[in-house]
Coordinates of C-alpha atoms in Angstrom, one line a residue:
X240 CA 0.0 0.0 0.0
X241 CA 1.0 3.6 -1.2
X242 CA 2.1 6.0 1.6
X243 CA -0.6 8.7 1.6
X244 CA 1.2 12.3 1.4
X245 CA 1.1 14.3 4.2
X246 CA 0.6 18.6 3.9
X247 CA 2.7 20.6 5.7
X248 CA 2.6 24.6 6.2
X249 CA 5.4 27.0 6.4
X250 CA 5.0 30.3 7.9
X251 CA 7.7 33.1 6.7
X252 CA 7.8 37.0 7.5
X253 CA 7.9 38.9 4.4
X254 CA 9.3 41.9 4.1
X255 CA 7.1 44.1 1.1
X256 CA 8.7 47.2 0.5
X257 CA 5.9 50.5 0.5
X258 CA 4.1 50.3 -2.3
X259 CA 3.9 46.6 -2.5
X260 CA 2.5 46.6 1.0
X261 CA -0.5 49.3 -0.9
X262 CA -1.4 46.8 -3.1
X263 CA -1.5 44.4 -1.1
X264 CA -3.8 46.4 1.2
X265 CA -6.0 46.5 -1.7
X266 CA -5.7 42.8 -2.7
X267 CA -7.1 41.8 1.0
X268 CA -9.7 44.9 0.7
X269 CA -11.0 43.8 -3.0
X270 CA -11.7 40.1 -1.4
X271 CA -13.0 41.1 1.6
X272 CA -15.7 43.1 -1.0
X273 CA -16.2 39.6 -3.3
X274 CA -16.6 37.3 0.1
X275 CA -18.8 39.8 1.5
X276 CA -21.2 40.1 -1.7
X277 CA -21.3 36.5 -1.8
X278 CA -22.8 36.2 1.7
X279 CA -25.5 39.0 0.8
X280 CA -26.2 37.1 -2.0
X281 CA -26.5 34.0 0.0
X282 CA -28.4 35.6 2.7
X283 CA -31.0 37.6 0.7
X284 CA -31.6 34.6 -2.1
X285 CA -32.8 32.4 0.9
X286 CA -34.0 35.6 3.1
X287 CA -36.8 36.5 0.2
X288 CA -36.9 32.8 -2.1
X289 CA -36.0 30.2 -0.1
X290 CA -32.9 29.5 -2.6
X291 CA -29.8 28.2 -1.6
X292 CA -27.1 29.8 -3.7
X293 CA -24.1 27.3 -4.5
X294 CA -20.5 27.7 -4.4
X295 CA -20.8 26.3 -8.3
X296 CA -23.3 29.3 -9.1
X297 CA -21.2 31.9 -7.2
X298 CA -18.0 30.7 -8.7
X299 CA -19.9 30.9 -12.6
X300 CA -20.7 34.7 -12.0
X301 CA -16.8 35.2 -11.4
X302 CA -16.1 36.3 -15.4
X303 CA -19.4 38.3 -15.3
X304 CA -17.7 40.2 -12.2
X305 CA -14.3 40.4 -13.5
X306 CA -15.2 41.8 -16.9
X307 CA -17.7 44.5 -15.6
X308 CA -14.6 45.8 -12.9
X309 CA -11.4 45.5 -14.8
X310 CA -9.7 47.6 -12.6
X311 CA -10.9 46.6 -9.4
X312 CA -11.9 42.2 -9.2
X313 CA -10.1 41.9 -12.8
X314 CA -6.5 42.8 -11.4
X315 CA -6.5 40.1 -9.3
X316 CA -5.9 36.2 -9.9
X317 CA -9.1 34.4 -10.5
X318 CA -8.0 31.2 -9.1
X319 CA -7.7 32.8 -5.9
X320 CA -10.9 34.6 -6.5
X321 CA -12.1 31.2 -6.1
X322 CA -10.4 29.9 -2.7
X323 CA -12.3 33.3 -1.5
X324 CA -15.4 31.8 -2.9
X325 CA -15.0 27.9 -1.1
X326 CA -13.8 29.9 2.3
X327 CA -17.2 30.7 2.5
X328 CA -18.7 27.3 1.1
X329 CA -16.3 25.8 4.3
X330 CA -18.1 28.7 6.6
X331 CA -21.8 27.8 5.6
X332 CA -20.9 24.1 5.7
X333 CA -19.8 24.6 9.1
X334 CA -23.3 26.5 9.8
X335 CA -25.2 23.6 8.7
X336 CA -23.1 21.3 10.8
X337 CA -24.1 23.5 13.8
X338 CA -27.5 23.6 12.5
X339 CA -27.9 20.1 12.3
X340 CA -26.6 19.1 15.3
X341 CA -29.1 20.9 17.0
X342 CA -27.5 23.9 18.9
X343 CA -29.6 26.7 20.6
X344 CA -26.8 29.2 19.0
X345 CA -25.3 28.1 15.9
X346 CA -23.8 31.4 14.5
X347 CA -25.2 32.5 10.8
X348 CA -22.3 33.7 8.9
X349 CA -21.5 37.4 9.6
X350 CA -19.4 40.1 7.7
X351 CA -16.3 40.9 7.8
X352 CA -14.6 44.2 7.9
X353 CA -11.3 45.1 6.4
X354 CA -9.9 44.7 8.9
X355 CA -10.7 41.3 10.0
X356 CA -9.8 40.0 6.6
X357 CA -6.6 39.1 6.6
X358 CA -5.8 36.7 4.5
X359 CA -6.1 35.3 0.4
X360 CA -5.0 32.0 -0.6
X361 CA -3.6 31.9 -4.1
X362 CA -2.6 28.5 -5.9
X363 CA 0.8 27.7 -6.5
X364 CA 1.9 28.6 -10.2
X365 CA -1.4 30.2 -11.0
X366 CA -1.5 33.7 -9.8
X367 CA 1.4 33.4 -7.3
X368 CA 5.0 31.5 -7.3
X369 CA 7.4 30.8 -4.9
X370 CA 11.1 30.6 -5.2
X371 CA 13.2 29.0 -2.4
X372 CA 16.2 30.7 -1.2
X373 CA 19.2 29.2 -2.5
X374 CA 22.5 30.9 -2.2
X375 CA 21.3 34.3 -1.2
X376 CA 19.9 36.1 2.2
X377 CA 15.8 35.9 0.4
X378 CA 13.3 33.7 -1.0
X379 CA 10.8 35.4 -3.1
X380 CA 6.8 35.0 -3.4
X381 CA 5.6 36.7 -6.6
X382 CA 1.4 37.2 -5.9
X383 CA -0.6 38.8 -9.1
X384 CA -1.4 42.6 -8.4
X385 CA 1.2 42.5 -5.6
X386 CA 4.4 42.0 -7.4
X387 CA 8.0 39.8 -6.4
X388 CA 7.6 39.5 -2.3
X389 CA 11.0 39.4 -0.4
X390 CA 10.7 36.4 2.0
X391 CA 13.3 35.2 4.9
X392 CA 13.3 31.4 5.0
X393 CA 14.3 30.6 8.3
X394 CA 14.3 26.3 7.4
X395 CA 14.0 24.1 4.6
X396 CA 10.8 23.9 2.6
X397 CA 10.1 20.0 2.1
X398 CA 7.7 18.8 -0.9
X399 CA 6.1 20.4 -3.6
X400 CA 4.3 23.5 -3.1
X401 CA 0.7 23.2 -3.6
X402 CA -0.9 26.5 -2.6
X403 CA 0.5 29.9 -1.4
X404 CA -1.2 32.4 1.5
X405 CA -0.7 36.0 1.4
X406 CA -1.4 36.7 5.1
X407 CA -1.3 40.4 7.5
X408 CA -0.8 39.8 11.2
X409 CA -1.3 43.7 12.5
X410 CA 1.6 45.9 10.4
X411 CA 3.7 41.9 9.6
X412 CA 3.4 40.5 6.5
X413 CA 3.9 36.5 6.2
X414 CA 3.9 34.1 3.2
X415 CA 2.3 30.6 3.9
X416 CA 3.6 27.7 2.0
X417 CA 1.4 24.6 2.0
X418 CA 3.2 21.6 0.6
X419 CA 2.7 18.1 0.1
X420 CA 4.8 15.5 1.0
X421 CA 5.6 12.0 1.7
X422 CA 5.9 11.1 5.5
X423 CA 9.0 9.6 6.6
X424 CA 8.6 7.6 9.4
X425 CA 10.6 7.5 12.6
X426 CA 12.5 4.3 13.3
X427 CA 10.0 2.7 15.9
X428 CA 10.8 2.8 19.6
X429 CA 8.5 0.5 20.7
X430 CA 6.9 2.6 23.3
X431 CA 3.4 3.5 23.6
X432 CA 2.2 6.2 26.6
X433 CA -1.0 7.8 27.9
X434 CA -1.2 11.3 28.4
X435 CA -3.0 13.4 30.9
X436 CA -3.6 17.1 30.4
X437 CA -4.4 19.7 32.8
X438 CA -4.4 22.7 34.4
X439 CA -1.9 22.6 37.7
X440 CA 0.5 20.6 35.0
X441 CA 0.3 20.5 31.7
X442 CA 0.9 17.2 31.1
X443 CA 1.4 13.7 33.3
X444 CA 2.1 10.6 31.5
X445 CA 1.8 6.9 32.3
X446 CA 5.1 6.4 33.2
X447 CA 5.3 9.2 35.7
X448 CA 6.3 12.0 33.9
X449 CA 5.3 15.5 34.8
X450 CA 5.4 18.1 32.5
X451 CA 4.6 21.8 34.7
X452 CA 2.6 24.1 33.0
X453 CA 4.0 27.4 31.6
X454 CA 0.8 29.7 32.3
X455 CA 1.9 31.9 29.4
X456 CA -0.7 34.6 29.7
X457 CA -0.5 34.7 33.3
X458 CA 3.0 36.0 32.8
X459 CA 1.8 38.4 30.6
X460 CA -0.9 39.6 32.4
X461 CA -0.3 42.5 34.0
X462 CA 1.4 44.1 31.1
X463 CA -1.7 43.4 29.2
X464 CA -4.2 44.9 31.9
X465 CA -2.4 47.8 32.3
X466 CA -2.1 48.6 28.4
X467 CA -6.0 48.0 28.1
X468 CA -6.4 50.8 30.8
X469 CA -4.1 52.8 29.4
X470 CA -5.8 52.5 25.8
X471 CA -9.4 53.1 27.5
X472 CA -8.2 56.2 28.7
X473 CA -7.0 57.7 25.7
X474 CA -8.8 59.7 23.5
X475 CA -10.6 57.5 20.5
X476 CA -8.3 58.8 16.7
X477 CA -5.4 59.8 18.7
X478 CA -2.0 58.6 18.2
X479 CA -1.3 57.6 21.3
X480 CA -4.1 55.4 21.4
X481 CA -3.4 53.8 18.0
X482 CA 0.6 53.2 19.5
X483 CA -1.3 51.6 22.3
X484 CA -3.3 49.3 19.9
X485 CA -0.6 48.3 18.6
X486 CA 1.9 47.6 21.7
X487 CA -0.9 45.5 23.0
X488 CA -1.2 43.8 19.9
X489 CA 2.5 43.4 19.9
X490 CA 1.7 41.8 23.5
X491 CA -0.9 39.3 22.5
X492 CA 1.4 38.1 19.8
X493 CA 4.1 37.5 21.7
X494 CA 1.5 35.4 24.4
X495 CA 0.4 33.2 20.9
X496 CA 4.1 32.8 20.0
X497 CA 5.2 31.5 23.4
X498 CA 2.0 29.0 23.3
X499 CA 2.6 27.5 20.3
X500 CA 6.5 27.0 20.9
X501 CA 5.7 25.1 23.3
X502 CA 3.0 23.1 22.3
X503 CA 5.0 22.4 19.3
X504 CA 8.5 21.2 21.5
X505 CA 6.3 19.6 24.0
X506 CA 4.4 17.5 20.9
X507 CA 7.9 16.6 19.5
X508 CA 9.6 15.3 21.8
X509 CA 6.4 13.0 23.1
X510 CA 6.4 12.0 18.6
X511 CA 10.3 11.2 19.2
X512 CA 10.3 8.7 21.8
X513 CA 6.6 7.1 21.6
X514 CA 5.3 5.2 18.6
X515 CA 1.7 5.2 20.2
X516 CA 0.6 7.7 22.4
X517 CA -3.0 7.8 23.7
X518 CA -4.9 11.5 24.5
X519 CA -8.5 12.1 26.3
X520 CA -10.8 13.4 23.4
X521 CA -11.6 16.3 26.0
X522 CA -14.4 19.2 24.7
X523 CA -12.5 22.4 25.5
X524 CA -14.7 24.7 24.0
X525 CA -18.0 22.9 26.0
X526 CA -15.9 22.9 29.2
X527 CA -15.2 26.5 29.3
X528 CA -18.7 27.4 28.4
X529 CA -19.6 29.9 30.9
X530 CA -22.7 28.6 34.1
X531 CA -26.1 29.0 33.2
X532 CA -27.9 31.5 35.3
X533 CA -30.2 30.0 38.0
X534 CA -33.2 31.7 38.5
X535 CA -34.5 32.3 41.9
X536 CA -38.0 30.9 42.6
X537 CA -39.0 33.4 45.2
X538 CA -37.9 36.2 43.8
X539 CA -39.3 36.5 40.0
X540 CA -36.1 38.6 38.5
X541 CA -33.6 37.5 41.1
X542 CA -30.9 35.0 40.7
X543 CA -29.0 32.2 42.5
X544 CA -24.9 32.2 42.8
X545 CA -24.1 30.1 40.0
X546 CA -20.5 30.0 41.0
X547 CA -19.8 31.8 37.5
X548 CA -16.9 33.8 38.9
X549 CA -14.9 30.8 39.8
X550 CA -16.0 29.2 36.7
X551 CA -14.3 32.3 35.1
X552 CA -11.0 31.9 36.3
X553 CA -11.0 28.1 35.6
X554 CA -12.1 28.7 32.0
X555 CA -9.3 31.2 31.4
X556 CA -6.5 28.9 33.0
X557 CA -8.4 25.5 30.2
X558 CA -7.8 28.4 27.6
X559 CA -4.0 28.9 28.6
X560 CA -3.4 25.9 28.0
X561 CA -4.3 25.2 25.2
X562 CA -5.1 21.7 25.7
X563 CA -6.6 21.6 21.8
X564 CA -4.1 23.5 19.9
X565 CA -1.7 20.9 21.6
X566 CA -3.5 18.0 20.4
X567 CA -3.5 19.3 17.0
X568 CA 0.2 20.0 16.6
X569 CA 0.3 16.2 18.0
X570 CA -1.3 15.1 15.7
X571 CA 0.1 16.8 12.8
X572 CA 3.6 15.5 13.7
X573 CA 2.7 12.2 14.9
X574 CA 1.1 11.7 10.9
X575 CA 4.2 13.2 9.6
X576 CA 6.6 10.6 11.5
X577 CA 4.3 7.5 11.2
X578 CA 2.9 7.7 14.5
X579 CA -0.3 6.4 16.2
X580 CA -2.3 8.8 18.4
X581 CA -5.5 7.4 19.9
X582 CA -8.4 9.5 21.7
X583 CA -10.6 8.0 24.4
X584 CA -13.4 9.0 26.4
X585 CA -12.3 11.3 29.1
X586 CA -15.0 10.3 31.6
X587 CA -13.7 9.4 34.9
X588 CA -10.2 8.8 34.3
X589 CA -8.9 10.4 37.3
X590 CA -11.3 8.9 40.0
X591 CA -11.4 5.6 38.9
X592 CA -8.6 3.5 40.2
X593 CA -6.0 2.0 37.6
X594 CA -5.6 -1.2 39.2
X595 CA -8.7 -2.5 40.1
X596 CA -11.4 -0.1 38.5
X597 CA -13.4 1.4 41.5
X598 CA -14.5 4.4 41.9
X599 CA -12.2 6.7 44.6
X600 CA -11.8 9.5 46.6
X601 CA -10.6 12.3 45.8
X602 CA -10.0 15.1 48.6
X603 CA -7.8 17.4 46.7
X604 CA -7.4 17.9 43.5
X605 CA -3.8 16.1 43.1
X606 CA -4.8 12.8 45.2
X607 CA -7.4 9.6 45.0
X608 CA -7.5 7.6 47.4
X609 CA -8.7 4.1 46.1
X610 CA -10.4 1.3 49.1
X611 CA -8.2 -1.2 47.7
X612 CA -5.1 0.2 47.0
X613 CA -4.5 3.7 48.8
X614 CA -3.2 7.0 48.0
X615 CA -2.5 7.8 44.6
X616 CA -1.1 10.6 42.1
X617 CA -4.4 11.8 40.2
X618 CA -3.0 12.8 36.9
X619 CA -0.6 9.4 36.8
X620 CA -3.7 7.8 37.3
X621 CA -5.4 9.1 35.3
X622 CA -2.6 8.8 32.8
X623 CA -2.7 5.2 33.0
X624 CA -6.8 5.2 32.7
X625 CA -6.0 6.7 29.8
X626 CA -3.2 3.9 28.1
X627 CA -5.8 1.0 29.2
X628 CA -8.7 2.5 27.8
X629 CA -6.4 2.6 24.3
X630 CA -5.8 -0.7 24.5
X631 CA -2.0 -0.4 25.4
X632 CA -1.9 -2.6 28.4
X633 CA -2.8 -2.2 32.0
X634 CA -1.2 1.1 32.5
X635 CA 1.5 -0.1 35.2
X636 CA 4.8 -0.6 33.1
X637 CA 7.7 -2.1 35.5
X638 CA 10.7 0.3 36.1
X639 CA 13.2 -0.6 33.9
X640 CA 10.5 0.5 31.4
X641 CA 9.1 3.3 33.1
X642 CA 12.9 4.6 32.9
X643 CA 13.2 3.5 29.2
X644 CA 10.3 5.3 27.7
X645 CA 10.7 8.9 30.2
X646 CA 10.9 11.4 27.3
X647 CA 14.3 13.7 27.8
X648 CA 13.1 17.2 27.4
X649 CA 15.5 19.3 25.8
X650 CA 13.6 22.6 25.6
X651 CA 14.8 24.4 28.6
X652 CA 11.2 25.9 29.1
X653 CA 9.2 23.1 30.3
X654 CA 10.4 21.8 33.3
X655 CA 9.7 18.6 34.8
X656 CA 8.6 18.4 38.4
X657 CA 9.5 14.7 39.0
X658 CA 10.3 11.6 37.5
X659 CA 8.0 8.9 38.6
X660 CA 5.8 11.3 40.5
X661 CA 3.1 8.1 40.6
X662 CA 5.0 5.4 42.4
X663 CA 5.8 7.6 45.3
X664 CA 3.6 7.8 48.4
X665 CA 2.0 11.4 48.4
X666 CA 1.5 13.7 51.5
X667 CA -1.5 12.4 54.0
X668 CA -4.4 14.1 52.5
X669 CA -5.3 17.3 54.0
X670 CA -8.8 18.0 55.2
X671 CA -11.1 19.1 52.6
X672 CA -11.6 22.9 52.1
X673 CA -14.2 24.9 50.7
X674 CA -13.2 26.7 47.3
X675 CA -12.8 30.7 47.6
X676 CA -15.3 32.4 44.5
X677 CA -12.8 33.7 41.9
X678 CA -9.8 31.5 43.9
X679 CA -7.4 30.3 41.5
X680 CA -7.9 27.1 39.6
X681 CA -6.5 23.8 39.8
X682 CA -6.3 20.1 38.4

């Protein structure tokens, strides 16, 4: 059997000198206009007929369009006039998705301002080329109505380019180079590992490992908060509160930068040393979905505590972590290398014992304590829930293997709290306090 290729994205800065960066101001504006007349069209053909308009119908009028605006939707490619179209074929889908799996709020598809569009996808050697760097300091992206785009390739670009994304992050410019690929597969290990994420530590594994979470926007809180008040303060138009704008932007970059290095060093060195390795298929968007409000049944407009403060906090420490832009990344890299990753049901992982299934207790959020068996680690057990439920063994791997298969990390960011943090007797539990509103969160 045939290898199926694998895509892979590359993300460059460009570097478009002035009046390159004009037109391609206008290239982004001038799509924004098509993908927004599409959805009127969309909306107001099933608003006032009942008619569902087609990507195939939308995509026919493009010659029509072109020819009536040579100077405006004629300068551009028309091939990437068409990956404008299906972006909003792959929004509506997504609608209907929603729609029929019965949510109370599925989201019609809204417009989008300038500057909210920030991206066109063109398709390689049709309206847009890319040319590696070879001896020189630049690649080059040539885009139609933009011009020859100087690019820094920081790493090799593998494959064959398949499409090319013209893309403004604030006042950056970066070039996107999908490819496709064959996967080359890792030389097997013959290890296989469940993983527990969480809040307190990002990740525990079957074997003991403990991975400590970053909390990368906590450490970039208060330089954040005090930019927003500064920016609320100022004047709306003035300069100071567009160099605000964008130090805060600058800010909340840096915060997405951090997160995804380490997601992506984290995923690789767990692909590296595990052919298998088994994840909870956890809802993060359902589990930081704010607490429905609880009316009070004496008082007609009153309300009941619904704990939503605390539920705040808790939802902004899930979102820090970013439990499912992890699994993603993992995934990605495990299907690049050959690897296996399997999802499981999260339910009950961490209070049900790993060696003889019943159900514990747990009076803090780092300890169980099973009848059978005793104290134990939470997240190693429920890292080893986890491997059994994949079908990877019973979870409880003897020492010399534990030792074999403990992932060396080699990023100096993520620092491990302890080895074999589950085969060690923890503290006597403490007695059981009653959570603070707004306390901070942890498992």
């Amino acid at each position: 059997m045939e290898p199926v290729p694998v895509k892979r994205a590359y993300k460059f800065r460009a570097y478009p000198t002035q009046p390159q960066e004009g037109r391609a101001a206008r290239l982004l504006a001038d799509h924004c206009d098509l993908y927004n007349a599409a959805l009127l069209e969309r909306r107001e053909a099933w608003r006032m007929r009942r008619f569902s308009v087609s990507y195939g119908m939308q995509s026919a009028q493009l010659k029509e369009i072109r020819r009536a605006d040579p100077d405006g939707q004629g300068r551009h490619s028309f091939t990437a006039q068409q990956q404008t179209l299906r972006r909003l074929k792959a929004v509506f889908a997504a609608f209907h998705g929603r729609v029929k799996a019965g949510k109370t709020k599925p989201g019609y598809p809204r417009f989008k301002p300038y500057q909210r569009f920030s991206q066109v996808m063109f398709v390689a050697g049709d309206g847009a080329r890319w040319q590696p760097r070879d001896a020189g300091k630049w690649a080059t992206a040539t885009f139609q109505a933009v011009g020859t785009v100087k690019v820094r390739q920081h790493r090799q670009v593998h494959g064959t380019a398949k499409t090319l994304q013209l893309k403004r992050e604030h006042r950056r410019w970066y070039v996107i180079v999908t490819t496709e690929t064959e996967p080359v597969p890792l030389p097997p290990t013959g290890q296989a590992v469940g993983v527990d994420v969480g809040v307190v530590r990002f990740l525990t594994t079957s074997d003991g490992e403990v991975i400590a979470n970053p909390r990368i926007l906590a450490k970039s809180a208060e330089m954040i908060a005090d930019l927003q008040r500064r920016m609320a303060r100022a004047r709306p138009g003035s300069g100071n509160r567009r160099r605000l704008r964008r130090a805060l932007a600058k800010e909340w970059r840096k915060v997405r930068n951090r997160r995804r290095d380490f997601c992506h060093k984290t995923a690789r060195a767990l692909v590296d040393s595990c052919d298998t390795i088994a994840l909870e298929n956890l809802n993060a968007a359902g589990m930081t979905r704010r607490p429905a409000p609880r009316p009070d049944p004496e008082r007609p407009e009153g309300f009941l505590p619904n704990q939503a403060a605390a539920k705040a906090g808790l939802n902004k420490s899930i979102l820090d972590a970013g439990w499912a832009q992890f699994q993603a990344i993992l995934a990605g890299k495990a299907e690049s290398a050959g690897r296996r990753v399997v999802l499981v049901n999260p339910a009950g992982t961490s209070i049900t014992c790993c060696q003889c299934g019943q159900r514990c207790i747990r009076p803090r959020q780092d300890t169980v304590i099973c009848p059978g068996h005793g104290t134990m680690d939470a997240d190693v057990n429920a890292a080893r829930n986890i491997f059994t439920r994949a079908g990877l063994g019973s979870g409880r791997a003897a020492p010399a293997a534990r030792e074999a298969t403990a992932f060396r990390r080699q990023s100096s960011h993520a620092s491990i709290i302890g080895q074999d943090a589950g085969w060690r007797r923890p503290a006597p539990p403490r007695r059981p306090t009653r959570p603070r509103p707004g306390g901070t969160p942890t498992g």
